[in-house]
Amino acid sequence: MPGPILIFDSGVGGLSVVAELRRQLPGAALAYACDNAMLPYGTRPDAWLVARILAVCEAAVAASGCAALVVACNTASTLALDALRDRLAVPVVGTVPAIKPAARLSRSRHIGLLATTATVGRPYTERLIREFASDCRVSRVAADGLVAEAERHVSGDAVDEAAIRAALAPLWQVPTLDTVVLGCTHFPLLRDALAAASPWPVTLVDSSAAIARRTGQVVSDPDPRRGLDPSLATAPDARLARALARFQFAEPRLLPLG
Ligand code: DGL
């Protein structure tokens, strides 16, 4: 019997991918792992982050007995996908900013990239832009504050509209922008608030549908659901437990790191 599909993120961002996985693979057993002890990832140094992501993912894959790992984190994927694939025996599906679909959708050829400081500056992101959006103006905005905002919102708090407006403000300097890439998995969890804070209508694009499709190809015979999906975390956290429960995951178990 194959194991569950394991979704990994620094925090609750992977839940935006869970919603799409449940829609596309309704019978599949899922498990969720997050490194909430070290959240946020987006402002941490690369070398530290690679070692940490390998350690947490290795432990979570072993603890869950998963059939595949979905790295539902742009900050982790744009840095550590190759290292994870070298280290782990299960297939690994990554999440990278949806530059390609955004460039296809933009009529004005001016797109925004809203992501963490790390993702905005990564060579991987640079390559995506060069390869798929070379004829577009790309306004890159680091919005690390929105990660904490999404964490609070998913556990039940109202959004701070002023904080969201302030985080988005650098996007609106040139009025031709018509498409915004949500290049951090936390941000689709704030989609309604982001749309409401936009001074003119823009298309918000994320990677979750493509990730769920790719996961379905990788796990052609998903494990059927057997009750409440398990979850793993690196620190006890009542807010996180509330957010996970809203997405039908059990109270997180502490993940032992070797
Ligand atoms: N959800 C993560 C991403 O997609 C990062 C959040 C963080 O900074 O930890 O980039």
PDB file of C-alpha atoms and ligand atoms in Angstrom:
ATOM      1  CA  MET A   1       0.000   0.000   0.000  1.00  0.00           C
ATOM      2  CA  PRO A   2       1.555   3.377  -0.964  1.00  0.00           C
ATOM      3  CA  GLY A   3       1.775   5.976   1.811  1.00  0.00           C
ATOM      4  CA  PRO A   4       0.152   9.431   1.924  1.00  0.00           C
ATOM      5  CA  ILE A   5       1.214  12.474  -0.054  1.00  0.00           C
ATOM      6  CA  LEU A   6       3.314  14.596   2.319  1.00  0.00           C
ATOM      7  CA  ILE A   7       3.052  18.384   1.986  1.00  0.00           C
ATOM      8  CA  PHE A   8       5.879  20.436   3.473  1.00  0.00           C
ATOM      9  CA  ASP A   9       6.183  24.173   4.141  1.00  0.00           C
ATOM     10  CA  SER A  10       7.812  26.406   6.738  1.00  0.00           C
ATOM     11  CA  GLY A  11       4.336  27.088   8.146  1.00  0.00           C
ATOM     12  CA  VAL A  12       0.704  27.107   6.992  1.00  0.00           C
ATOM     13  CA  GLY A  13       1.470  28.193   3.389  1.00  0.00           C
ATOM     14  CA  GLY A  14       1.243  24.610   2.155  1.00  0.00           C
ATOM     15  CA  LEU A  15      -2.433  24.615   3.116  1.00  0.00           C
ATOM     16  CA  SER A  16      -3.089  26.710  -0.015  1.00  0.00           C
ATOM     17  CA  VAL A  17      -1.794  23.737  -2.016  1.00  0.00           C
ATOM     18  CA  VAL A  18      -3.727  21.236   0.145  1.00  0.00           C
ATOM     19  CA  ALA A  19      -7.020  22.808  -0.966  1.00  0.00           C
ATOM     20  CA  GLU A  20      -6.132  22.197  -4.619  1.00  0.00           C
ATOM     21  CA  LEU A  21      -4.781  18.674  -3.947  1.00  0.00           C
ATOM     22  CA  ARG A  22      -8.063  17.771  -2.239  1.00  0.00           C
ATOM     23  CA  ARG A  23      -9.989  19.138  -5.230  1.00  0.00           C
ATOM     24  CA  GLN A  24      -7.942  17.283  -7.856  1.00  0.00           C
ATOM     25  CA  LEU A  25      -7.184  14.078  -5.887  1.00  0.00           C
ATOM     26  CA  PRO A  26     -10.254  13.774  -3.658  1.00  0.00           C
ATOM     27  CA  GLY A  27      -9.526  10.215  -2.520  1.00  0.00           C
ATOM     28  CA  ALA A  28      -5.870  10.687  -1.623  1.00  0.00           C
ATOM     29  CA  ALA A  29      -4.512  10.449   1.918  1.00  0.00           C
ATOM     30  CA  LEU A  30      -2.465  13.526   2.804  1.00  0.00           C
ATOM     31  CA  ALA A  31      -0.024  14.327   5.585  1.00  0.00           C
ATOM     32  CA  TYR A  32       1.270  17.792   6.486  1.00  0.00           C
ATOM     33  CA  ALA A  33       4.649  18.796   7.907  1.00  0.00           C
ATOM     34  CA  CYS A  34       5.888  22.268   8.763  1.00  0.00           C
ATOM     35  CA  ASP A  35       8.946  23.809  10.363  1.00  0.00           C
ATOM     36  CA  ASN A  36       7.074  26.289  12.526  1.00  0.00           C
ATOM     37  CA  ALA A  37       9.983  26.473  15.006  1.00  0.00           C
ATOM     38  CA  MET A  38      12.083  28.234  12.337  1.00  0.00           C
ATOM     39  CA  LEU A  39       9.382  30.221  10.521  1.00  0.00           C
ATOM     40  CA  PRO A  40       9.837  32.399   8.500  1.00  0.00           C
ATOM     41  CA  TYR A  41      12.293  30.914   5.996  1.00  0.00           C
ATOM     42  CA  GLY A  42      12.278  33.869   3.617  1.00  0.00           C
ATOM     43  CA  THR A  43      14.827  35.992   5.480  1.00  0.00           C
ATOM     44  CA  ARG A  44      17.281  33.225   6.432  1.00  0.00           C
ATOM     45  CA  PRO A  45      20.724  32.574   4.879  1.00  0.00           C
ATOM     46  CA  ASP A  46      20.854  30.001   2.077  1.00  0.00           C
ATOM     47  CA  ALA A  47      23.457  27.604   3.515  1.00  0.00           C
ATOM     48  CA  TRP A  48      21.626  27.332   6.830  1.00  0.00           C
ATOM     49  CA  LEU A  49      18.329  26.898   5.031  1.00  0.00           C
ATOM     50  CA  VAL A  50      19.508  24.037   2.785  1.00  0.00           C
ATOM     51  CA  ALA A  51      20.774  22.047   5.785  1.00  0.00           C
ATOM     52  CA  ARG A  52      17.593  22.720   7.750  1.00  0.00           C
ATOM     53  CA  ILE A  53      15.217  21.825   4.890  1.00  0.00           C
ATOM     54  CA  LEU A  54      17.089  18.562   4.259  1.00  0.00           C
ATOM     55  CA  ALA A  55      16.969  17.631   7.950  1.00  0.00           C
ATOM     56  CA  VAL A  56      13.256  18.422   8.383  1.00  0.00           C
ATOM     57  CA  CYS A  57      12.137  16.824   5.119  1.00  0.00           C
ATOM     58  CA  GLU A  58      14.196  13.693   5.736  1.00  0.00           C
ATOM     59  CA  ALA A  59      12.679  13.291   9.211  1.00  0.00           C
ATOM     60  CA  ALA A  60       9.140  14.043   7.974  1.00  0.00           C
ATOM     61  CA  VAL A  61       9.382  11.602   5.052  1.00  0.00           C
ATOM     62  CA  ALA A  62      10.555   8.868   7.450  1.00  0.00           C
ATOM     63  CA  ALA A  63       7.873   9.669  10.068  1.00  0.00           C
ATOM     64  CA  SER A  64       5.019   9.765   7.546  1.00  0.00           C
ATOM     65  CA  GLY A  65       6.027   6.850   5.310  1.00  0.00           C
ATOM     66  CA  CYS A  66       4.869   8.995   2.389  1.00  0.00           C
ATOM     67  CA  ALA A  67       4.709   7.977  -1.261  1.00  0.00           C
ATOM     68  CA  ALA A  68       5.765  11.449  -2.445  1.00  0.00           C
ATOM     69  CA  LEU A  69       6.847  14.801  -1.027  1.00  0.00           C
ATOM     70  CA  VAL A  70       5.308  18.081  -2.183  1.00  0.00           C
ATOM     71  CA  VAL A  71       7.576  20.965  -1.216  1.00  0.00           C
ATOM     72  CA  ALA A  72       4.803  23.559  -0.992  1.00  0.00           C
ATOM     73  CA  CYS A  73       7.231  26.408  -0.420  1.00  0.00           C
ATOM     74  CA  ASN A  74       8.801  28.622  -3.076  1.00  0.00           C
ATOM     75  CA  THR A  75      11.578  29.711  -0.720  1.00  0.00           C
ATOM     76  CA  ALA A  76      12.619  26.075  -0.142  1.00  0.00           C
ATOM     77  CA  SER A  77      12.060  24.863  -3.696  1.00  0.00           C
ATOM     78  CA  THR A  78      14.025  27.618  -5.469  1.00  0.00           C
ATOM     79  CA  LEU A  79      16.990  26.697  -3.266  1.00  0.00           C
ATOM     80  CA  ALA A  80      16.940  23.046  -2.275  1.00  0.00           C
ATOM     81  CA  LEU A  81      15.027  20.961  -4.828  1.00  0.00           C
ATOM     82  CA  ASP A  82      18.109  19.293  -6.328  1.00  0.00           C
ATOM     83  CA  ALA A  83      19.553  18.544  -2.878  1.00  0.00           C
ATOM     84  CA  LEU A  84      16.226  17.058  -1.738  1.00  0.00           C
ATOM     85  CA  ARG A  85      15.968  14.874  -4.837  1.00  0.00           C
ATOM     86  CA  ASP A  86      19.527  13.632  -4.294  1.00  0.00           C
ATOM     87  CA  ARG A  87      18.871  12.837  -0.630  1.00  0.00           C
ATOM     88  CA  LEU A  88      15.354  11.330  -0.647  1.00  0.00           C
ATOM     89  CA  ALA A  89      14.128   8.058  -2.107  1.00  0.00           C
ATOM     90  CA  VAL A  90      10.572   9.331  -2.773  1.00  0.00           C
ATOM     91  CA  PRO A  91       9.568  11.569  -5.710  1.00  0.00           C
ATOM     92  CA  VAL A  92       9.723  15.291  -4.879  1.00  0.00           C
ATOM     93  CA  VAL A  93       7.350  17.853  -6.426  1.00  0.00           C
ATOM     94  CA  GLY A  94       8.483  21.474  -6.062  1.00  0.00           C
ATOM     95  CA  THR A  95       6.744  24.852  -6.057  1.00  0.00           C
ATOM     96  CA  VAL A  96       8.257  27.746  -7.981  1.00  0.00           C
ATOM     97  CA  PRO A  97       6.787  31.178  -8.805  1.00  0.00           C
ATOM     98  CA  ALA A  98       4.164  31.023 -11.584  1.00  0.00           C
ATOM     99  CA  ILE A  99       6.105  33.385 -13.883  1.00  0.00           C
ATOM    100  CA  LYS A 100       5.327  31.348 -16.999  1.00  0.00           C
ATOM    101  CA  PRO A 101       1.498  31.357 -16.693  1.00  0.00           C
ATOM    102  CA  ALA A 102       1.549  34.991 -15.585  1.00  0.00           C
ATOM    103  CA  ALA A 103       3.534  36.007 -18.672  1.00  0.00           C
ATOM    104  CA  ARG A 104       1.023  34.108 -20.817  1.00  0.00           C
ATOM    105  CA  LEU A 105      -1.898  35.939 -19.186  1.00  0.00           C
ATOM    106  CA  SER A 106      -0.542  39.487 -19.119  1.00  0.00           C
ATOM    107  CA  ARG A 107      -1.846  41.729 -21.866  1.00  0.00           C
ATOM    108  CA  SER A 108       0.120  44.800 -20.810  1.00  0.00           C
ATOM    109  CA  ARG A 109       3.396  42.775 -20.535  1.00  0.00           C
ATOM    110  CA  HIS A 110       3.899  44.163 -17.050  1.00  0.00           C
ATOM    111  CA  ILE A 111       3.693  41.608 -14.232  1.00  0.00           C
ATOM    112  CA  GLY A 112       4.416  41.739 -10.512  1.00  0.00           C
ATOM    113  CA  LEU A 113       6.196  39.123  -8.407  1.00  0.00           C
ATOM    114  CA  LEU A 114       5.129  39.116  -4.759  1.00  0.00           C
ATOM    115  CA  ALA A 115       7.313  36.712  -2.764  1.00  0.00           C
ATOM    116  CA  THR A 116       9.740  36.425   0.138  1.00  0.00           C
ATOM    117  CA  THR A 117      13.051  38.313   0.149  1.00  0.00           C
ATOM    118  CA  ALA A 118      14.832  35.026  -0.588  1.00  0.00           C
ATOM    119  CA  THR A 119      12.646  34.027  -3.546  1.00  0.00           C
ATOM    120  CA  VAL A 120      12.659  37.486  -5.119  1.00  0.00           C
ATOM    121  CA  GLY A 121      16.483  37.470  -5.246  1.00  0.00           C
ATOM    122  CA  ARG A 122      17.202  33.848  -6.189  1.00  0.00           C
ATOM    123  CA  PRO A 123      19.085  32.854  -9.376  1.00  0.00           C
ATOM    124  CA  TYR A 124      16.284  30.281  -9.947  1.00  0.00           C
ATOM    125  CA  THR A 125      13.732  33.112 -10.095  1.00  0.00           C
ATOM    126  CA  GLU A 126      16.040  35.105 -12.372  1.00  0.00           C
ATOM    127  CA  ARG A 127      16.186  32.132 -14.763  1.00  0.00           C
ATOM    128  CA  LEU A 128      12.384  31.766 -14.777  1.00  0.00           C
ATOM    129  CA  ILE A 129      12.027  35.435 -15.693  1.00  0.00           C
ATOM    130  CA  ARG A 130      14.692  35.242 -18.401  1.00  0.00           C
ATOM    131  CA  GLU A 131      13.195  32.081 -19.881  1.00  0.00           C
ATOM    132  CA  PHE A 132       9.466  32.831 -19.725  1.00  0.00           C
ATOM    133  CA  ALA A 133       8.984  36.577 -19.271  1.00  0.00           C
ATOM    134  CA  SER A 134      11.866  38.177 -21.146  1.00  0.00           C
ATOM    135  CA  ASP A 135       9.444  40.473 -22.990  1.00  0.00           C
ATOM    136  CA  CYS A 136       7.723  41.586 -19.759  1.00  0.00           C
ATOM    137  CA  ARG A 137       8.526  44.255 -17.255  1.00  0.00           C
ATOM    138  CA  VAL A 138       8.667  42.397 -13.897  1.00  0.00           C
ATOM    139  CA  SER A 139       8.156  44.385 -10.673  1.00  0.00           C
ATOM    140  CA  ARG A 140       9.581  42.292  -7.825  1.00  0.00           C
ATOM    141  CA  VAL A 141       8.301  42.998  -4.351  1.00  0.00           C
ATOM    142  CA  ALA A 142       9.502  41.239  -1.184  1.00  0.00           C
ATOM    143  CA  ALA A 143       6.554  40.984   1.197  1.00  0.00           C
ATOM    144  CA  ASP A 144       7.809  38.924   4.147  1.00  0.00           C
ATOM    145  CA  GLY A 145       5.319  40.605   6.497  1.00  0.00           C
ATOM    146  CA  LEU A 146       2.460  38.893   4.669  1.00  0.00           C
ATOM    147  CA  VAL A 147       3.740  35.491   5.826  1.00  0.00           C
ATOM    148  CA  ALA A 148       2.910  36.300   9.469  1.00  0.00           C
ATOM    149  CA  GLU A 149      -0.351  37.892   8.311  1.00  0.00           C
ATOM    150  CA  ALA A 150      -1.382  34.636   6.571  1.00  0.00           C
ATOM    151  CA  GLU A 151      -0.383  32.583   9.622  1.00  0.00           C
ATOM    152  CA  ARG A 152      -2.673  34.697  11.809  1.00  0.00           C
ATOM    153  CA  HIS A 153      -5.530  34.787   9.315  1.00  0.00           C
ATOM    154  CA  VAL A 154      -5.652  31.021   8.755  1.00  0.00           C
ATOM    155  CA  SER A 155      -5.865  30.397  12.472  1.00  0.00           C
ATOM    156  CA  GLY A 156      -8.986  32.587  12.598  1.00  0.00           C
ATOM    157  CA  ASP A 157      -7.884  36.232  13.031  1.00  0.00           C
ATOM    158  CA  ALA A 158      -9.255  39.050  10.856  1.00  0.00           C
ATOM    159  CA  VAL A 159      -6.776  40.418   8.301  1.00  0.00           C
ATOM    160  CA  ASP A 160      -4.956  43.683   8.983  1.00  0.00           C
ATOM    161  CA  GLU A 161      -6.019  45.641   5.895  1.00  0.00           C
ATOM    162  CA  ALA A 162      -3.559  48.487   6.503  1.00  0.00           C
ATOM    163  CA  ALA A 163      -0.633  46.021   6.686  1.00  0.00           C
ATOM    164  CA  ILE A 164      -1.742  44.413   3.443  1.00  0.00           C
ATOM    165  CA  ARG A 165      -2.066  47.768   1.666  1.00  0.00           C
ATOM    166  CA  ALA A 166       1.412  48.772   2.881  1.00  0.00           C
ATOM    167  CA  ALA A 167       2.971  45.494   1.699  1.00  0.00           C
ATOM    168  CA  LEU A 168       1.423  45.832  -1.762  1.00  0.00           C
ATOM    169  CA  ALA A 169       2.154  49.571  -2.220  1.00  0.00           C
ATOM    170  CA  PRO A 170       5.435  49.132  -4.191  1.00  0.00           C
ATOM    171  CA  LEU A 171       3.515  47.173  -6.858  1.00  0.00           C
ATOM    172  CA  TRP A 172       1.410  50.143  -7.893  1.00  0.00           C
ATOM    173  CA  GLN A 173       4.134  52.584  -8.920  1.00  0.00           C
ATOM    174  CA  VAL A 174       3.494  52.055 -12.644  1.00  0.00           C
ATOM    175  CA  PRO A 175      -0.183  51.720 -13.613  1.00  0.00           C
ATOM    176  CA  THR A 176       0.368  49.255 -16.482  1.00  0.00           C
ATOM    177  CA  LEU A 177       0.681  46.234 -14.154  1.00  0.00           C
ATOM    178  CA  ASP A 178      -2.133  43.747 -14.843  1.00  0.00           C
ATOM    179  CA  THR A 179      -0.968  40.389 -13.383  1.00  0.00           C
ATOM    180  CA  VAL A 180       0.613  39.500 -10.034  1.00  0.00           C
ATOM    181  CA  VAL A 181       2.413  36.231  -9.262  1.00  0.00           C
ATOM    182  CA  LEU A 182       1.770  35.063  -5.702  1.00  0.00           C
ATOM    183  CA  GLY A 183       5.261  33.573  -5.355  1.00  0.00           C
ATOM    184  CA  CYS A 184       4.871  32.438  -1.755  1.00  0.00           C
ATOM    185  CA  THR A 185       2.397  29.730  -0.814  1.00  0.00           C
ATOM    186  CA  HIS A 186       1.207  31.770   2.162  1.00  0.00           C
ATOM    187  CA  PHE A 187      -0.176  34.502  -0.086  1.00  0.00           C
ATOM    188  CA  PRO A 188      -3.125  32.666  -1.744  1.00  0.00           C
ATOM    189  CA  LEU A 189      -4.476  32.266   1.813  1.00  0.00           C
ATOM    190  CA  LEU A 190      -4.921  36.072   1.730  1.00  0.00           C
ATOM    191  CA  ARG A 191      -6.281  36.169  -1.821  1.00  0.00           C
ATOM    192  CA  ASP A 192      -9.527  38.022  -1.058  1.00  0.00           C
ATOM    193  CA  ALA A 193      -7.744  40.644   1.024  1.00  0.00           C
ATOM    194  CA  LEU A 194      -5.040  41.070  -1.633  1.00  0.00           C
ATOM    195  CA  ALA A 195      -7.671  41.548  -4.347  1.00  0.00           C
ATOM    196  CA  ALA A 196      -9.586  44.023  -2.170  1.00  0.00           C
ATOM    197  CA  ALA A 197      -6.400  46.031  -1.545  1.00  0.00           C
ATOM    198  CA  SER A 198      -5.540  46.362  -5.265  1.00  0.00           C
ATOM    199  CA  PRO A 199      -6.294  49.863  -6.594  1.00  0.00           C
ATOM    200  CA  TRP A 200      -7.262  48.460 -10.015  1.00  0.00           C
ATOM    201  CA  PRO A 201      -8.232  44.905 -11.026  1.00  0.00           C
ATOM    202  CA  VAL A 202      -5.253  42.590 -11.480  1.00  0.00           C
ATOM    203  CA  THR A 203      -5.080  38.839 -12.096  1.00  0.00           C
ATOM    204  CA  LEU A 204      -3.535  36.997  -9.134  1.00  0.00           C
ATOM    205  CA  VAL A 205      -1.705  33.846 -10.250  1.00  0.00           C
ATOM    206  CA  ASP A 206      -0.371  31.037  -8.070  1.00  0.00           C
ATOM    207  CA  SER A 207       1.130  27.596  -8.681  1.00  0.00           C
ATOM    208  CA  SER A 208      -1.223  25.366  -6.679  1.00  0.00           C
ATOM    209  CA  ALA A 209      -3.274  23.900  -9.567  1.00  0.00           C
ATOM    210  CA  ALA A 210      -0.095  23.019 -11.494  1.00  0.00           C
ATOM    211  CA  ILE A 211       1.448  21.423  -8.384  1.00  0.00           C
ATOM    212  CA  ALA A 212      -1.630  19.297  -7.748  1.00  0.00           C
ATOM    213  CA  ARG A 213      -1.629  18.196 -11.408  1.00  0.00           C
ATOM    214  CA  ARG A 214       2.048  17.263 -11.237  1.00  0.00           C
ATOM    215  CA  THR A 215       1.491  15.398  -7.968  1.00  0.00           C
ATOM    216  CA  GLY A 216      -1.315  13.395  -9.575  1.00  0.00           C
ATOM    217  CA  GLN A 217       1.095  12.350 -12.343  1.00  0.00           C
ATOM    218  CA  VAL A 218       3.824  11.377  -9.888  1.00  0.00           C
ATOM    219  CA  VAL A 219       1.489   9.414  -7.593  1.00  0.00           C
ATOM    220  CA  SER A 220      -0.616   7.592 -10.129  1.00  0.00           C
ATOM    221  CA  ASP A 221      -2.197   5.299  -7.516  1.00  0.00           C
ATOM    222  CA  PRO A 222      -2.888   7.490  -4.446  1.00  0.00           C
ATOM    223  CA  ASP A 223      -3.379   5.930  -1.041  1.00  0.00           C
ATOM    224  CA  PRO A 224      -7.105   6.012  -0.173  1.00  0.00           C
ATOM    225  CA  ARG A 225      -8.038   8.232   2.776  1.00  0.00           C
ATOM    226  CA  ARG A 226      -8.137   6.454   6.156  1.00  0.00           C
ATOM    227  CA  GLY A 227      -9.579   8.969   8.588  1.00  0.00           C
ATOM    228  CA  LEU A 228      -8.138  12.275   9.747  1.00  0.00           C
ATOM    229  CA  ASP A 229      -4.901  13.218   7.989  1.00  0.00           C
ATOM    230  CA  PRO A 230      -1.831  13.326  10.275  1.00  0.00           C
ATOM    231  CA  SER A 231       0.371  16.387  10.696  1.00  0.00           C
ATOM    232  CA  LEU A 232       3.861  17.040  12.033  1.00  0.00           C
ATOM    233  CA  ALA A 233       5.428  20.230  13.401  1.00  0.00           C
ATOM    234  CA  THR A 234       8.773  21.204  14.901  1.00  0.00           C
ATOM    235  CA  ALA A 235       7.299  23.168  17.847  1.00  0.00           C
ATOM    236  CA  PRO A 236       4.027  23.043  19.804  1.00  0.00           C
ATOM    237  CA  ASP A 237       1.688  25.822  18.652  1.00  0.00           C
ATOM    238  CA  ALA A 238      -2.036  26.187  19.386  1.00  0.00           C
ATOM    239  CA  ARG A 239      -2.634  28.604  16.481  1.00  0.00           C
ATOM    240  CA  LEU A 240      -1.070  26.157  14.037  1.00  0.00           C
ATOM    241  CA  ALA A 241      -3.243  23.349  15.401  1.00  0.00           C
ATOM    242  CA  ARG A 242      -6.343  25.510  14.759  1.00  0.00           C
ATOM    243  CA  ALA A 243      -5.263  26.271  11.190  1.00  0.00           C
ATOM    244  CA  LEU A 244      -4.552  22.597  10.460  1.00  0.00           C
ATOM    245  CA  ALA A 245      -7.896  21.522  11.923  1.00  0.00           C
ATOM    246  CA  ARG A 246      -9.683  23.888   9.511  1.00  0.00           C
ATOM    247  CA  PHE A 247      -8.096  21.861   6.689  1.00  0.00           C
ATOM    248  CA  GLN A 248      -9.049  18.494   8.278  1.00  0.00           C
ATOM    249  CA  PHE A 249      -5.623  17.645   9.717  1.00  0.00           C
ATOM    250  CA  ALA A 250      -5.162  16.090  13.156  1.00  0.00           C
ATOM    251  CA  GLU A 251      -3.425  17.935  16.022  1.00  0.00           C
ATOM    252  CA  PRO A 252       0.277  18.110  14.984  1.00  0.00           C
ATOM    253  CA  ARG A 253       2.704  15.606  16.457  1.00  0.00           C
ATOM    254  CA  LEU A 254       6.197  16.900  17.266  1.00  0.00           C
ATOM    255  CA  LEU A 255       8.672  15.872  14.603  1.00  0.00           C
ATOM    256  CA  PRO A 256      11.831  14.346  16.105  1.00  0.00           C
ATOM    257  CA  LEU A 257      14.911  15.721  14.321  1.00  0.00           C
ATOM    258  CA  GLY A 258      17.927  13.378  14.439  1.00  0.00           C
TER     259      GLY A 258
HETATM  260  N1  DGL B   1       5.495  29.664   2.209  1.00  0.00           N
HETATM  261  C1  DGL B   1       6.852  29.931   1.877  1.00  0.00           C
HETATM  262  C2  DGL B   1       7.040  30.193   0.400  1.00  0.00           C
HETATM  263  O1  DGL B   1       6.283  29.717  -0.420  1.00  0.00           O
HETATM  264  C3  DGL B   1       7.706  30.863   2.671  1.00  0.00           C
HETATM  265  C4  DGL B   1       7.279  31.515   3.917  1.00  0.00           C
HETATM  266  C5  DGL B   1       8.453  31.827   4.828  1.00  0.00           C
HETATM  267  O2  DGL B   1       9.121  32.862   4.637  1.00  0.00           O
HETATM  268  O3  DGL B   1       8.709  30.987   5.689  1.00  0.00           O
HETATM  269  O4  DGL B   1       7.956  30.867  -0.009  1.00  0.00           O
END
